[in-house]
Short mmCIF file of C-alpha atoms in Angstrom, two decimals:
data_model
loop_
_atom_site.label_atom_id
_atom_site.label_comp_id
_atom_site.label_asym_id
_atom_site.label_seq_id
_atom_site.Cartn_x
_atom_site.Cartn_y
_atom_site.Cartn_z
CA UNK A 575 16.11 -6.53 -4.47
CA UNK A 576 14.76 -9.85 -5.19
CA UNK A 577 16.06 -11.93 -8.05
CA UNK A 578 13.80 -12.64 -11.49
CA UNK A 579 11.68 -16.10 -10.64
CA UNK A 580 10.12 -18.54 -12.77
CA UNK A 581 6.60 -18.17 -11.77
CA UNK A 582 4.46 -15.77 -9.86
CA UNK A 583 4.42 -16.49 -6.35
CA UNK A 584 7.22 -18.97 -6.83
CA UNK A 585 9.24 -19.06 -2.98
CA UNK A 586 13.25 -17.45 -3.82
CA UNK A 587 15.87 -19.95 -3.70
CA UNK A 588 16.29 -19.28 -0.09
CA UNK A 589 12.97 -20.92 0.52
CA UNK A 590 11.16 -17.82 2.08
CA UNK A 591 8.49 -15.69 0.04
CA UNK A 592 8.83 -13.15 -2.35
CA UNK A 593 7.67 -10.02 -0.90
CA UNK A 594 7.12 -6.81 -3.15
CA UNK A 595 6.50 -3.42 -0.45
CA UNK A 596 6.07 0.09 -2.11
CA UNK A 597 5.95 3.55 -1.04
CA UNK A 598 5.70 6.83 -2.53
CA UNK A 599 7.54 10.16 -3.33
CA UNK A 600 6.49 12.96 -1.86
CA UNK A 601 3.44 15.19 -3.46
CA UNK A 602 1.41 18.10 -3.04
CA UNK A 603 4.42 20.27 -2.32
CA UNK A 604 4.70 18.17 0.91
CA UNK A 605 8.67 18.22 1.84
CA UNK A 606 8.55 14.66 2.41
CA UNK A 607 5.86 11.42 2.58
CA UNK A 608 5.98 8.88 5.33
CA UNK A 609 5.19 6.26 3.66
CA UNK A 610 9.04 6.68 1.69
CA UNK A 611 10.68 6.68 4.97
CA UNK A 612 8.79 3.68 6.35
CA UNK A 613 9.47 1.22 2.99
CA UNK A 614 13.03 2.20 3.29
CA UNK A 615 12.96 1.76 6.95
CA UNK A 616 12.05 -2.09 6.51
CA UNK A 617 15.73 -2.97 5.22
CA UNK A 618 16.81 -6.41 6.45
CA UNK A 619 13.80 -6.44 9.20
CA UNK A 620 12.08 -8.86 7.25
CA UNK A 621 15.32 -11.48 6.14
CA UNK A 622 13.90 -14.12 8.82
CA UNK A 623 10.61 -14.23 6.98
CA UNK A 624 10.65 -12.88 3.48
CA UNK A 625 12.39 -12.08 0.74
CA UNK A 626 12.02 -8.44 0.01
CA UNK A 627 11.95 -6.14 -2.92
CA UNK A 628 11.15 -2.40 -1.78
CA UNK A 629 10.41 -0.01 -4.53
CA UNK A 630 9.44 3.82 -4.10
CA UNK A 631 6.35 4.96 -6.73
CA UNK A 632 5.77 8.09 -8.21
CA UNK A 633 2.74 9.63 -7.12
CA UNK A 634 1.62 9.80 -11.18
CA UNK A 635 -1.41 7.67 -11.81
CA UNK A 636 -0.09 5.89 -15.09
CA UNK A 637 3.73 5.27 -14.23
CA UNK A 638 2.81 4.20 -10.82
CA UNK A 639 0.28 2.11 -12.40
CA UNK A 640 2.61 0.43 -14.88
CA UNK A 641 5.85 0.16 -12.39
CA UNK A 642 3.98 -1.81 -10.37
CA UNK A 643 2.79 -4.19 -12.90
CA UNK A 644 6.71 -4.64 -14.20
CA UNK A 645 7.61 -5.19 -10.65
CA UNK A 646 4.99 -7.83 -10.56
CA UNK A 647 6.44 -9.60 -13.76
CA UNK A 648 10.05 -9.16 -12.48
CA UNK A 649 9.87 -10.21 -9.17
CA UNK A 650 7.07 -12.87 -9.07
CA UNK A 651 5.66 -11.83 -5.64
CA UNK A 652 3.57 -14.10 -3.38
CA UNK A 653 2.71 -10.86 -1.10
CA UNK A 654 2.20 -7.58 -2.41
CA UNK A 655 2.26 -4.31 0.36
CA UNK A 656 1.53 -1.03 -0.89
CA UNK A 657 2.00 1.96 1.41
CA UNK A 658 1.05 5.54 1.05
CA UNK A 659 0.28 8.82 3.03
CA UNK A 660 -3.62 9.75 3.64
CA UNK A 661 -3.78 12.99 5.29
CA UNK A 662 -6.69 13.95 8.06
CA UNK A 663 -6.43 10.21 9.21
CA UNK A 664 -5.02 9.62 13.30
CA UNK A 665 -4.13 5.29 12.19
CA UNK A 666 -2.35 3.03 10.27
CA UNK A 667 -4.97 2.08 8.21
CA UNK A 668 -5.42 -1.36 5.97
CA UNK A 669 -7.69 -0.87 3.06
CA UNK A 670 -10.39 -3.40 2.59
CA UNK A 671 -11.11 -2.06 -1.31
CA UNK A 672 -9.79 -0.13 -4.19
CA UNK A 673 -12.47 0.95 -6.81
CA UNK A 674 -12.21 1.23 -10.69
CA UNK A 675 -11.81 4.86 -10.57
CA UNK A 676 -9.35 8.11 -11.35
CA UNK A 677 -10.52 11.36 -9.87
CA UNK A 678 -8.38 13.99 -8.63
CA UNK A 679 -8.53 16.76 -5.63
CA UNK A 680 -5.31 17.59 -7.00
CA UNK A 681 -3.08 16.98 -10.02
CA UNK A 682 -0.77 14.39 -9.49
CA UNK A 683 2.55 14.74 -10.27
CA UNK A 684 3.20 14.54 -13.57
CA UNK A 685 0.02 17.64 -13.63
CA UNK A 686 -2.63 15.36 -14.17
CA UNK A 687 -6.32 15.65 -12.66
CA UNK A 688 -9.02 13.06 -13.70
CA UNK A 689 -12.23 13.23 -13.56
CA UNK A 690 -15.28 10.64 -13.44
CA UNK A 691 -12.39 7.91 -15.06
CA UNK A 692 -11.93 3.99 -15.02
CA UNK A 693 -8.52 2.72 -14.18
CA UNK A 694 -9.11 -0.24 -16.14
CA UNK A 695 -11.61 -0.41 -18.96
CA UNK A 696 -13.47 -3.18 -19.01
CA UNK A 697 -12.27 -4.38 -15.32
CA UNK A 698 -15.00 -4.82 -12.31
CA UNK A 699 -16.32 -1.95 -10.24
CA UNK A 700 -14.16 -2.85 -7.58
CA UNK A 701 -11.87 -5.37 -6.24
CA UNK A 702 -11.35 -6.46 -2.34
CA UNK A 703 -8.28 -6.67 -0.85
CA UNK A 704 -6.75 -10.13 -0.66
CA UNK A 705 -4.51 -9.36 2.44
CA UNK A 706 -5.29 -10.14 6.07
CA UNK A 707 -6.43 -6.71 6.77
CA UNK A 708 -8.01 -7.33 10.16
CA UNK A 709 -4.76 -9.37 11.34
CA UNK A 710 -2.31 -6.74 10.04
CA UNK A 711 -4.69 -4.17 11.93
CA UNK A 712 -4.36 -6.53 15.23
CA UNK A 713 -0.66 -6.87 14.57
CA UNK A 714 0.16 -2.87 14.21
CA UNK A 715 -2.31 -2.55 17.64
CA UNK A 716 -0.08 -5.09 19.55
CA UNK A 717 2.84 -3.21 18.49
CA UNK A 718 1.72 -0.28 19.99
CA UNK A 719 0.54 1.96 16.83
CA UNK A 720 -2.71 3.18 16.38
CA UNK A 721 -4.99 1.20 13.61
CA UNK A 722 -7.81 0.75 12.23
CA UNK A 723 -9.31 -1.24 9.05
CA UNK A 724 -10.42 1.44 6.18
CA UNK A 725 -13.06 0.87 3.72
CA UNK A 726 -12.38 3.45 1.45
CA UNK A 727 -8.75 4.35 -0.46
CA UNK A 728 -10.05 6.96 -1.94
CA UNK A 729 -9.77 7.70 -5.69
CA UNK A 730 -6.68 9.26 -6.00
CA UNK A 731 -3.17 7.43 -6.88
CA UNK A 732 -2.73 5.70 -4.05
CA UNK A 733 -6.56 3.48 -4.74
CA UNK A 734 -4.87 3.58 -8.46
CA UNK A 735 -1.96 1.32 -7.10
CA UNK A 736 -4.13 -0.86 -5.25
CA UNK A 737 -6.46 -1.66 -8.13
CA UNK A 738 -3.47 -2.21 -10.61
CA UNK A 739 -2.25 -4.40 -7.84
CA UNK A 740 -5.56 -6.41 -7.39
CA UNK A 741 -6.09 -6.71 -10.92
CA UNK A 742 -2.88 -7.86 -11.97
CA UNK A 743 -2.97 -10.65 -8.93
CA UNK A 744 -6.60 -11.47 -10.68
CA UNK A 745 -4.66 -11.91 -14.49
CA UNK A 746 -2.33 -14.03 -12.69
CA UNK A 747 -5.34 -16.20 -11.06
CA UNK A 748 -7.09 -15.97 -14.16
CA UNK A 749 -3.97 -17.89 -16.18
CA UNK A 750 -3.84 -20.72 -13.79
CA UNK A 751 -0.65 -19.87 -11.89
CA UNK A 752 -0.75 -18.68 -7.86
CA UNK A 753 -2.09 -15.42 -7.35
CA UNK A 754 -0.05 -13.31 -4.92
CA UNK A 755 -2.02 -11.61 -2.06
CA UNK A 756 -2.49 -7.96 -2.82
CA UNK A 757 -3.37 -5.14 -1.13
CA UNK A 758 -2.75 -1.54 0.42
CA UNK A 759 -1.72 0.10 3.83
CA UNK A 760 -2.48 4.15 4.25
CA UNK A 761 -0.18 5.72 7.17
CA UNK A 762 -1.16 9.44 8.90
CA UNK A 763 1.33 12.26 8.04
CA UNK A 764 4.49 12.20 10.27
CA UNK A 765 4.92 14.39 13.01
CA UNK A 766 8.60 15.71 11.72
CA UNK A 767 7.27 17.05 8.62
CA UNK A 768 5.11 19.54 10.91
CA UNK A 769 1.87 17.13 10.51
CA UNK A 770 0.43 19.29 7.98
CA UNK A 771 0.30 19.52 4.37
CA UNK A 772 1.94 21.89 2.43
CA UNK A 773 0.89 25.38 3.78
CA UNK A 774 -1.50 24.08 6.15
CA UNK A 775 -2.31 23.96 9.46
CA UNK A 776 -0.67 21.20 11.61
CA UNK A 777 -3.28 18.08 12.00
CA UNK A 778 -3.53 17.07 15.84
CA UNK A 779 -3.14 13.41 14.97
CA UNK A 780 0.15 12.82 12.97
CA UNK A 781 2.32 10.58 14.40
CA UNK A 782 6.23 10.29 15.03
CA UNK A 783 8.12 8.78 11.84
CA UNK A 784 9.14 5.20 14.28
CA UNK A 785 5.63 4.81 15.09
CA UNK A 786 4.95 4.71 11.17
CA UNK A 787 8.34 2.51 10.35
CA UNK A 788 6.85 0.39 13.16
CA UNK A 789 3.33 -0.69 12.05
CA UNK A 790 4.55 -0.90 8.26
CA UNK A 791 6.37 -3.68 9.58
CA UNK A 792 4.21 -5.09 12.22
CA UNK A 793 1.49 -4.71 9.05
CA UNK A 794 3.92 -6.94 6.40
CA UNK A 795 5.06 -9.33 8.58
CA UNK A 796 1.36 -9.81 9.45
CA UNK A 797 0.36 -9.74 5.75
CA UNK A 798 3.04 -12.49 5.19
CA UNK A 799 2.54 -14.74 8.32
CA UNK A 800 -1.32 -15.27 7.37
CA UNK A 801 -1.24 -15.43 3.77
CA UNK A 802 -4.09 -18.13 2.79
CA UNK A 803 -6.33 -16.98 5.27
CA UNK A 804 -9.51 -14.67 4.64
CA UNK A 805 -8.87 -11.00 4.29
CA UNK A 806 -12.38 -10.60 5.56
CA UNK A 807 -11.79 -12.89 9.24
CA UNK A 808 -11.29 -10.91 12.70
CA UNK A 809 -12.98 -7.89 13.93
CA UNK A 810 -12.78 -4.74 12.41
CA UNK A 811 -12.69 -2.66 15.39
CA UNK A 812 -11.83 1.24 15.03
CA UNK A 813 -12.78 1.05 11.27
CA UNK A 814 -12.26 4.24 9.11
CA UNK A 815 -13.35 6.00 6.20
CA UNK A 816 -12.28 8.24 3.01
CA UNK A 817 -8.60 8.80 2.81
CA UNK A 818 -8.11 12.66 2.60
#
């Protein structure tokens, strides 16, 4: 874990960025999520470029919301990754927006199911990611994972993350200080957890577990070697829709 800093986006004492990656617990009644494994999986893989604080969410909308604001205030960030598991999708997949919007399939985990809600009152619509998206796509391609650019992260709490995210980077703007780069990663279902969700039938295009570990971190180390260039440059070859 990274150290407190004295302003947001400020570099560590080491000189290299703050970097803030989460993941979440498992939902659903799934016995596991990928995108747990693959956060934990980073380790030390990033201690030539970054500075890293790794943090596993709850799949609640309002405690993931709110741990990832404190992590924001603790850790000053300059690069924000969130991860998490949408099912039905074959790719690593880079989301290009988050909307201002709860509504459930499913309860979360703490048993609720919203309907038809704002995340934020009061905040825009939507908000764009302010990652590289098409450069972390290129960079989990070249490392031989499947990916694609989404435009869609759904409305459950994984687009919840993202938004709190986004916005938070936008209060920090908004003050005067840096705003970190923000954004949010899906991953398919993993292969060893039988590529289905709980009680279902096996999906065709899960992937192995290293294949997941591996664009995460082809995907960060892309997010941090092109901060300050547009989220929006590159092709978006491949591109996706609706997380499941």
């Amino acid at each position: 874990m990274t150290s407190h800093s004295p302003g947001p986006g400020a570099a560590a004492a080491s000189g290299r960025p703050r970097v803030l990656v989460t993941g979440f617990e498992p939902f659903g009644g799934d016995p596991g999520n990928p995108s747990e494994h693959a956060v934990r999986a980073l380790g030390t893989q990033l201690d030539d470029l970054a500075d890293l604080t790794a943090e596993i969410l709850p799949v609640e909308y309002a405690r993931a919301q709110a741990r990832l604001r404190e992590l924001m205030a603790e850790t000053s960030p300059a690069v924000i990754v969130c991860v998490g598991l949408a099912g039905g999708r074959a790719e690593i997949t880079p989301e290009r927006i988050a909307v201002n919007l709860a509504e459930a399939r499913i309860p979360d985990n703490a048993g609720a199911q919203p309907i038809d809600e704002p995340l934020v009152a009061g905040a825009p619509p939507a908000r764009f990611s302010t990652l590289p998206v098409a450069a972390m796509a290129e960079a989990v391609r070249a490392a031989g994972v499947p990916a694609a650019v989404s435009y869609s992260a759904g409305t459950f709490v994984c687009n919840a993350v993202m938004f709190a995210a986004l916005d938070a980077a936008a209060a920090i703007g908004a003050s005067g200080s840096p705003a970190p780069i923000a954004g949010f990663v899906h991953v398919p279902r993993a292969a060893e957890d039988g590529g289905s969700p709980a009680g279902g039938a096996a999906e065709e295009h899960a992937l192995p577990q290293h294949l997941i570990d591996a664009g995460v971190l082809a995907a960060v180390r892309a997010a941090v070697d092109h901060a300050g260039r547009s989220p929006m440059a590159g092709a978006a070859r491949g591109a996706v829709g609706a997380e499941d």
